[in-house]
Structure formats: structure tokens, C-alpha cells
PDB file of C-alpha atoms (C1' of nucleotides) in Angstrom:
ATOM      1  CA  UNK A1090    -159.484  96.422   7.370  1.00 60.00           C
ATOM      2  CA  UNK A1091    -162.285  96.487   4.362  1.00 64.00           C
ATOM      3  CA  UNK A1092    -164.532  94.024   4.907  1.00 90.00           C
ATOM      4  CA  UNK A1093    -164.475  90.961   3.312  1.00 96.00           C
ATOM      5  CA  UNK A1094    -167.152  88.369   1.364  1.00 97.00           C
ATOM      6  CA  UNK A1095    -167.513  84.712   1.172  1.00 98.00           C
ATOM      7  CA  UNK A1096    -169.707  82.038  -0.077  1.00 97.00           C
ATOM      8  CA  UNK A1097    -170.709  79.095   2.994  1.00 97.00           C
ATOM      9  CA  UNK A1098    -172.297  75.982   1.653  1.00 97.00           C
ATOM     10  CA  UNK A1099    -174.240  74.083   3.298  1.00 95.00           C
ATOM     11  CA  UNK A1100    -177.053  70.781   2.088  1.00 95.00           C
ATOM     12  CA  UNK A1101    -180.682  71.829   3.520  1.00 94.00           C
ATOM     13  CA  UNK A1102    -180.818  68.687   5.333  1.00 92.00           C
ATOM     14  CA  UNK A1103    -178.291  69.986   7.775  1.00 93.00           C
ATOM     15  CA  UNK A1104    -179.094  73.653   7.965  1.00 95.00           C
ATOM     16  CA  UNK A1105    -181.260  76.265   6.250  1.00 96.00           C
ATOM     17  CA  UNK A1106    -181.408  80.077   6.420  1.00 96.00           C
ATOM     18  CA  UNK A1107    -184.782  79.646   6.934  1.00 96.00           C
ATOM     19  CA  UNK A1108    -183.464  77.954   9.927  1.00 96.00           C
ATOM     20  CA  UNK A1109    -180.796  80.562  10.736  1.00 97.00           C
ATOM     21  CA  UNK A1110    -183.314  83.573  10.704  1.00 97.00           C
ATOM     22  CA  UNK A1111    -185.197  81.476  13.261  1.00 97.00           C
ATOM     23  CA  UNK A1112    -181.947  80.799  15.418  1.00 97.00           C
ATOM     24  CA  UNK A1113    -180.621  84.175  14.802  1.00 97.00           C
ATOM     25  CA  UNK A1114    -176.993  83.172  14.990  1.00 97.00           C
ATOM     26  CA  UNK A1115    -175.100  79.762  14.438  1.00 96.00           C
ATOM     27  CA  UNK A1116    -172.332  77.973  15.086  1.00 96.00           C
ATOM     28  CA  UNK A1117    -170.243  76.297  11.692  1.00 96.00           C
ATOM     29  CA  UNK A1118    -169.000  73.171  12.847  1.00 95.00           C
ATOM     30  CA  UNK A1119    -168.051  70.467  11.458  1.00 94.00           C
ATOM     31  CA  UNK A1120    -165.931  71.906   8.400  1.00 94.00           C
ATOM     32  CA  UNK A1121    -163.105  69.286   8.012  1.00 94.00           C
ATOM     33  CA  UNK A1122    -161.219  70.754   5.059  1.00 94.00           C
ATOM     34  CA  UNK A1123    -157.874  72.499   5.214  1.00 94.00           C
ATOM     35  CA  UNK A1124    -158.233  75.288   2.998  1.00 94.00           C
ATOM     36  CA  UNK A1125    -161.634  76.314   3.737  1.00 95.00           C
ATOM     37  CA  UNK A1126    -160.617  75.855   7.660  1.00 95.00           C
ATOM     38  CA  UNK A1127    -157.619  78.387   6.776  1.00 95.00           C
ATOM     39  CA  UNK A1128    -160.261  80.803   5.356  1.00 96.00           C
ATOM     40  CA  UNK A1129    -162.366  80.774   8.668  1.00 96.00           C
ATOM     41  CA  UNK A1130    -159.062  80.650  11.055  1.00 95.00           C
ATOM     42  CA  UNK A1131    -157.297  83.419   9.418  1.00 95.00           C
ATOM     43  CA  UNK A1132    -159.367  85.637   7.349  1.00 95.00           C
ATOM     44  CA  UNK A1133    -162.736  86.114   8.405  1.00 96.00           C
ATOM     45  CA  UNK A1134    -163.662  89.066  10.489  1.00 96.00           C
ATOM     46  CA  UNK A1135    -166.330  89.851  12.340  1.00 97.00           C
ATOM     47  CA  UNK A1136    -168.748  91.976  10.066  1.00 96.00           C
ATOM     48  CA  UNK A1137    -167.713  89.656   6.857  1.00 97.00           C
ATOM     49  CA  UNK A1138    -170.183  89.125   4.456  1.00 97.00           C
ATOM     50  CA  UNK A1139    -171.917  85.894   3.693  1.00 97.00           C
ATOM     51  CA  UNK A1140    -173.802  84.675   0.676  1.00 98.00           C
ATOM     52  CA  UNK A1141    -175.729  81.401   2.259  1.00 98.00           C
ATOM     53  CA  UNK A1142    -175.865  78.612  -0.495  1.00 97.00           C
ATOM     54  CA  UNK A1143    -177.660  75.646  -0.328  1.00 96.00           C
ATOM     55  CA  UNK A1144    -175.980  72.609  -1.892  1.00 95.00           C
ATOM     56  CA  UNK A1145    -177.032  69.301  -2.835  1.00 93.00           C
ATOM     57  CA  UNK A1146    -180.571  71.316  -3.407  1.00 93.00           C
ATOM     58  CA  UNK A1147    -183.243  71.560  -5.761  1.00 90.00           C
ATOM     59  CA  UNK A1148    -182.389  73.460  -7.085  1.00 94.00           C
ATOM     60  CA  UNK A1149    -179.411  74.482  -5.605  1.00 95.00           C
ATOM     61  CA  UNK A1150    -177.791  77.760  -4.969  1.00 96.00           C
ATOM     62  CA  UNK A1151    -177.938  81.473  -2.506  1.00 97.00           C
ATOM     63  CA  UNK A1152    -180.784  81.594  -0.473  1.00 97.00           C
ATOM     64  CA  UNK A1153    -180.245  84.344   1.230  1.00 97.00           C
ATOM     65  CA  UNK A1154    -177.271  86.460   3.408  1.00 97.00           C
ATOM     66  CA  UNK A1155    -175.097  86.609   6.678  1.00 97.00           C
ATOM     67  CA  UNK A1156    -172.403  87.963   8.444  1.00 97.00           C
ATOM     68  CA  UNK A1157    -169.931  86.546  10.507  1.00 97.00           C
ATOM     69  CA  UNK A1158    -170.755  87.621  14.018  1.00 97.00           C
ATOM     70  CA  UNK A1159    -167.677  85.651  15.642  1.00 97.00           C
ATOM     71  CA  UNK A1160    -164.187  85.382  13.704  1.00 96.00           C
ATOM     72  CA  UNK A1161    -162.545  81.923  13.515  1.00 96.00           C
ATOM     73  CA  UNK A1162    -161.821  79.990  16.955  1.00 96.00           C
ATOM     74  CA  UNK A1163    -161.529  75.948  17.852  1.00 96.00           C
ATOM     75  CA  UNK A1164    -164.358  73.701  16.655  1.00 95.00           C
ATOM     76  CA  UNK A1165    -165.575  71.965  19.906  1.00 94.00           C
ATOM     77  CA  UNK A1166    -167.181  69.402  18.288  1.00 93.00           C
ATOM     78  CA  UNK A1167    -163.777  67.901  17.707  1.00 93.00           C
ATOM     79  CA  UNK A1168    -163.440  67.173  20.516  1.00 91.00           C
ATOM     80  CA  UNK A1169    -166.437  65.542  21.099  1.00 89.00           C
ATOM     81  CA  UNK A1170    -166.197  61.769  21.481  1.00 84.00           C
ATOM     82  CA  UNK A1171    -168.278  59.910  19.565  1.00 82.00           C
ATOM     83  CA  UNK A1172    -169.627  62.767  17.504  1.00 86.00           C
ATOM     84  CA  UNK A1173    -169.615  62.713  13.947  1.00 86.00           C
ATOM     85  CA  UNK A1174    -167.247  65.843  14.039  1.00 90.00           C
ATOM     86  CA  UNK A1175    -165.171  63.972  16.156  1.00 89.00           C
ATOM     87  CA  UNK A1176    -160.962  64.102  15.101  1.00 90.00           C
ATOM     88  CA  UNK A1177    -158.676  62.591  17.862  1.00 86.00           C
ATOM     89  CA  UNK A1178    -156.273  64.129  16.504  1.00 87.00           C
ATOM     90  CA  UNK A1179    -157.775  67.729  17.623  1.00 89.00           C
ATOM     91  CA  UNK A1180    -157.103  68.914  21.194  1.00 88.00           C
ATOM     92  CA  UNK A1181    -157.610  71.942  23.041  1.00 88.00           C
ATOM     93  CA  UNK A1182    -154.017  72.222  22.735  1.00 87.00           C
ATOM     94  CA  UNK A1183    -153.433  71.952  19.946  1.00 88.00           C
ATOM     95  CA  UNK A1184    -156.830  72.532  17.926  1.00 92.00           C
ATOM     96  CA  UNK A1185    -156.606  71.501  13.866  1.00 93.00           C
ATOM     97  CA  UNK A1186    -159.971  72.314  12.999  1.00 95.00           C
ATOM     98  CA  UNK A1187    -161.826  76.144  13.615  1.00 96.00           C
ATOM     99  CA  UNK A1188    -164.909  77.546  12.697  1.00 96.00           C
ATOM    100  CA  UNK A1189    -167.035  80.854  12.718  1.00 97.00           C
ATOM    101  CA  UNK A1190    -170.500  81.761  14.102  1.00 97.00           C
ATOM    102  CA  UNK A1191    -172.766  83.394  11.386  1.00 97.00           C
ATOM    103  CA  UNK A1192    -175.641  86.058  12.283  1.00 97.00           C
ATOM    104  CA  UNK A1193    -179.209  86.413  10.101  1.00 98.00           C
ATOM    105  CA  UNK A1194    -179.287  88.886   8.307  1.00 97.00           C
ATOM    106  CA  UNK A1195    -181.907  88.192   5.012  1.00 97.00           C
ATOM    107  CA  UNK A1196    -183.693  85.874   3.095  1.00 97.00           C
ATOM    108  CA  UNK A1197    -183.994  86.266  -0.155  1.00 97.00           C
ATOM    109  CA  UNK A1198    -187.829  85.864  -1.810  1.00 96.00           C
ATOM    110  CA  UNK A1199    -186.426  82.939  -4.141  1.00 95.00           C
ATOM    111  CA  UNK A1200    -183.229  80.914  -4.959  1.00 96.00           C
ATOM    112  CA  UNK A1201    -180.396  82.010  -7.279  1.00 97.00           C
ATOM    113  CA  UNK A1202    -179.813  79.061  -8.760  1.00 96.00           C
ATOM    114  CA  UNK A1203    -176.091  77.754  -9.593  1.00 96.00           C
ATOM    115  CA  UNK A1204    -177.296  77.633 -13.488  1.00 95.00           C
ATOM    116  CA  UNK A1205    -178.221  81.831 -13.128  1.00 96.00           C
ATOM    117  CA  UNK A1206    -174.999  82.285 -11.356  1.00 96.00           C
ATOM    118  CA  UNK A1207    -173.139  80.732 -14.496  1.00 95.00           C
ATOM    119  CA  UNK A1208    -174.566  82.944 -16.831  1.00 94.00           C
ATOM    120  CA  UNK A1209    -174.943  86.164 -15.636  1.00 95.00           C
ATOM    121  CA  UNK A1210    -171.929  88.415 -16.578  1.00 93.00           C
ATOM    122  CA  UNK A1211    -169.926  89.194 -14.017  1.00 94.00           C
ATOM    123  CA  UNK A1212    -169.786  85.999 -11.800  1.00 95.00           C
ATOM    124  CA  UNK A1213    -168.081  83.707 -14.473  1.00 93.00           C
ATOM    125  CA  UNK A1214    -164.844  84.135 -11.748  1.00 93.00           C
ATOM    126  CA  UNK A1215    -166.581  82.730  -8.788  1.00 95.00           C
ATOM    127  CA  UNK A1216    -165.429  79.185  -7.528  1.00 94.00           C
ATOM    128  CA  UNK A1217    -168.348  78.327  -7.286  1.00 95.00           C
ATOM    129  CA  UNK A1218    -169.438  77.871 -10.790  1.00 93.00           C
ATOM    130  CA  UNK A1219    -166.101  76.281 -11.856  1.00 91.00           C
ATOM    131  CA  UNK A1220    -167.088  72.693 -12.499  1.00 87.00           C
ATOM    132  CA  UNK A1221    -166.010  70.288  -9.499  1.00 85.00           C
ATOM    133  CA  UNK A1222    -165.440  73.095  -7.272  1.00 87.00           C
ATOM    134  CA  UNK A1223    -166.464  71.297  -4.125  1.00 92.00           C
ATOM    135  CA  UNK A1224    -164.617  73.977  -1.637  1.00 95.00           C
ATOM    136  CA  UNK A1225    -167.460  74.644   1.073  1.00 95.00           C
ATOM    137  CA  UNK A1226    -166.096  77.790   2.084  1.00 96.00           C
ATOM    138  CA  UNK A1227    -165.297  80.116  -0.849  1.00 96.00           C
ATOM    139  CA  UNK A1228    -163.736  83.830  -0.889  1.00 96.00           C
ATOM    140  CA  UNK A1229    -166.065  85.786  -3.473  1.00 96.00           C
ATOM    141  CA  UNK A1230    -165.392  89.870  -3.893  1.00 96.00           C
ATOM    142  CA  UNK A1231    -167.433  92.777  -3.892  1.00 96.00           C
ATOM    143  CA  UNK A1232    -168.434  93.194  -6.885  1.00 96.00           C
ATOM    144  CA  UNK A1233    -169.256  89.234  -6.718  1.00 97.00           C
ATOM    145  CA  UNK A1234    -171.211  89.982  -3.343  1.00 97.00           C
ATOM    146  CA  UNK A1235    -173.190  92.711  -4.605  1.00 97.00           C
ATOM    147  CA  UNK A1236    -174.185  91.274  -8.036  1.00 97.00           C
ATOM    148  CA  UNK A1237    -175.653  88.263  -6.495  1.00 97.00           C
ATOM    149  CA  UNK A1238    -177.860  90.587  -3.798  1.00 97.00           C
ATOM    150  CA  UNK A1239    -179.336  92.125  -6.712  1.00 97.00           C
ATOM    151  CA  UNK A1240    -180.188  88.867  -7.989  1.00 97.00           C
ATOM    152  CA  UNK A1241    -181.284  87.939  -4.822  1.00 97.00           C
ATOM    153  CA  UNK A1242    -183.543  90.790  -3.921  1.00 96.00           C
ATOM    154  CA  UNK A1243    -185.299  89.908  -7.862  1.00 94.00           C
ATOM    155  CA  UNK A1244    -185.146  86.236  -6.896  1.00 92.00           C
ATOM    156  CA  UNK A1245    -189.086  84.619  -7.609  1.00 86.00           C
ATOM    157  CA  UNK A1246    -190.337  82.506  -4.597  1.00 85.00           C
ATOM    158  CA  UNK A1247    -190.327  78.812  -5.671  1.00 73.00           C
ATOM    159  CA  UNK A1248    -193.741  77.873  -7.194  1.00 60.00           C
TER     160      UNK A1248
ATOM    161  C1'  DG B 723    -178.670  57.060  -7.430  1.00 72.40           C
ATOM    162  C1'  DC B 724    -174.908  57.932 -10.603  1.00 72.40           C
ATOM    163  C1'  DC B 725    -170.551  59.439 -11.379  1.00 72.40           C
ATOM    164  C1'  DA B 726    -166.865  63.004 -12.187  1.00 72.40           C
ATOM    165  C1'  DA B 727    -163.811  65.716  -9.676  1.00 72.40           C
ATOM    166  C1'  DC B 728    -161.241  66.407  -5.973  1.00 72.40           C
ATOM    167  C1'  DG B 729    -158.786  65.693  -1.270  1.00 72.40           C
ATOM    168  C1'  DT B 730    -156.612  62.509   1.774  1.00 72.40           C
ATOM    169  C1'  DT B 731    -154.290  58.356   3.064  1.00 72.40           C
ATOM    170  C1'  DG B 732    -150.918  55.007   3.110  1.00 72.40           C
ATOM    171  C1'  DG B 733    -147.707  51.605   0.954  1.00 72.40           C
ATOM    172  C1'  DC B 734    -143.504  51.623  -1.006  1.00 72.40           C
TER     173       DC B 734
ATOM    174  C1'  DG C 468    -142.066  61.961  -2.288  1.00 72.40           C
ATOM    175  C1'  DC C 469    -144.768  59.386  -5.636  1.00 72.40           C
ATOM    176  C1'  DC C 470    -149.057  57.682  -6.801  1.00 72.40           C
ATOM    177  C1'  DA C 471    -152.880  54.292  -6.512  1.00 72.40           C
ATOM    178  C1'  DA C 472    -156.738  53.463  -3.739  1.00 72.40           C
ATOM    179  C1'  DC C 473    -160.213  55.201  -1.274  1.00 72.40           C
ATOM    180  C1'  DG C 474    -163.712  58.442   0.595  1.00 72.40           C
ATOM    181  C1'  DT C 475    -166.418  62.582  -0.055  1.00 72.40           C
ATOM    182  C1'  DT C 476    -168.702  66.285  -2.437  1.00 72.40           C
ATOM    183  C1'  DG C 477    -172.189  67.879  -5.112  1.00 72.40           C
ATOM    184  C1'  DG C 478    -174.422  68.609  -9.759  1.00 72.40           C
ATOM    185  C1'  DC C 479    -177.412  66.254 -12.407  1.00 72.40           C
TER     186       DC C 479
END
DNA sequence: GCCAACGTTGGC
DNA sequence: GCCAACGTTGGC
């Protein structure tokens, strides 16, 4: 099985990978979309790659890279009463929502912003540049992966 | 904070 | 099963 690459978004205010290479690994939760729950539940492997974007941001866009380091299984925090991730509808049974657990693995010395994604040859395919794409979990392919390291690795620190 | 785009819900 | 209303996402 080759391994696979995907985009996770996620607004600084809730996570960071600043925070990530601090915690080392992380949990997910919280994801309450179908499609990008099928991604995590069915596709993701352990080993994935992971381009960490930071939306709502200023700017926004990758700020650096992970893997997954656990494949999809049952968000708990459905199940937690009184949680914002709460879903009654979610039991152990019968579990509707999943999620992954991500591993550090760099930060990159700036942002790529969305606007350098959108015009540098190459990436014009990935969701995540198609206007109103709002999927927080996002296939993107090799080529894809490897274009946006490069940019990463160049990225200037924020002044 | 605005608002366009999108997903979900619920009445019928 | 349609579709209007509503809620959320996310760039700007």
C-alpha cells in the first residue's frame, strides 16, 4: 500500500504545529463532517503524510508537516456529555464520527500562504485553492505533497 | 465583522 | 425526495 497525502486544517486558536511539535503527537477530534470523517475512517494509514494548514489565519495556509501515527478509530469526544464534540447520536456501538492521531514531524521556517499555493504551477488541482472549498480534511497527491515541502523548506519566517 | 459557499435539517 | 431555511466555514 503506497503511502498516501492529505491536507488537515485546523484555525490557530484551536491547535498549532508549533503546538504539535511541543506535544509530539495529537489526537483529531472533533471533525463532524461526513466526507472528511470517511477520509480518516477508511483511508488513512499509519505513515500518511500530512501537510498542517492553518485556517482562519493571517495569513493563512501550511505551516509545517505530519504523519498519521494512528489510522482512523471512534472519536471519544462524542461521547462526551456536555462537550462541545458531543453527538447523542454516537455510541460505542455504533460510533458515527472517527478520527486519527497525527505525529510531529517539521515546521516549516515560514507560512505558505493560500495566495502562493494558487499560483504556483502545479497545485492549481488542490481543493484547497478551489474557492469555497471548506472540506477540513483534503486528499492532496504526491506530486502535490512534495511541491508544497519545497515551498515550505524556502518559506521566510514571518517578519 | 462581513458574506459567499457549502452542508445539514426538516416541513411538506 | 424536494427545497427553503438555517448553521458553519473560512477568505478577505
Amino acid at each position: 500500500m503506497p503511502r498516501r497525502y492529505w491536507l488537515m486544517k485546523c484555525e490557530p486558536a484551536a491547535y498549532t504545529i508549533e503546538q504539535l511539535a511541543r506535544d509530539g503527537t495529537c489526537g483529531w477530534e472533533g471533525v463532524r463532517n461526513y466526507q472528511a470523517r470517511n477520509f480518516m475512517r477508511d483511508d488513512m494509514q499509519v505513515g500518511d503524510g500530512v501537510l498542517f494548514y492553518a485556517s482562519n489565519a493571517d495569513p493563512s495556509g501550511v505551516t509545517g508537516l505530519a504523519e498519521i501515527a494512528r489510522a482512523g478509530y471512534p472519536d471519544p469526544f462524542a461521547w462526551k456529555k456536555g462537550h462541545k464534540y458531543f453527538d447523542a447520536a454516537s455510541t460505542p456501538d455504533k460510533p458515527i464520527w472517527y478520527t486519527v492521531d497525527l505525529k510531529y514531524v517539521a515546521t516549516f521556517p515560514g507560512i505558505v500562504p493560500l495566495e502562493q499555493l494558487k499560483e504556483t504551477p502545479g497545485l492549481d488541482q488542490m481543493m484547497v485553492v478551489r474557492k469555497g472549498s471548506r472540506l477540513s480534511v483534503q486528499p492532496v497527491t504526491k506530486a502535490e505533497y512534495d511541491i508544497v515541502v519545497k515551498l515550505g523548506k524556502r518559506a521566510k519566517p514571518a517578519a
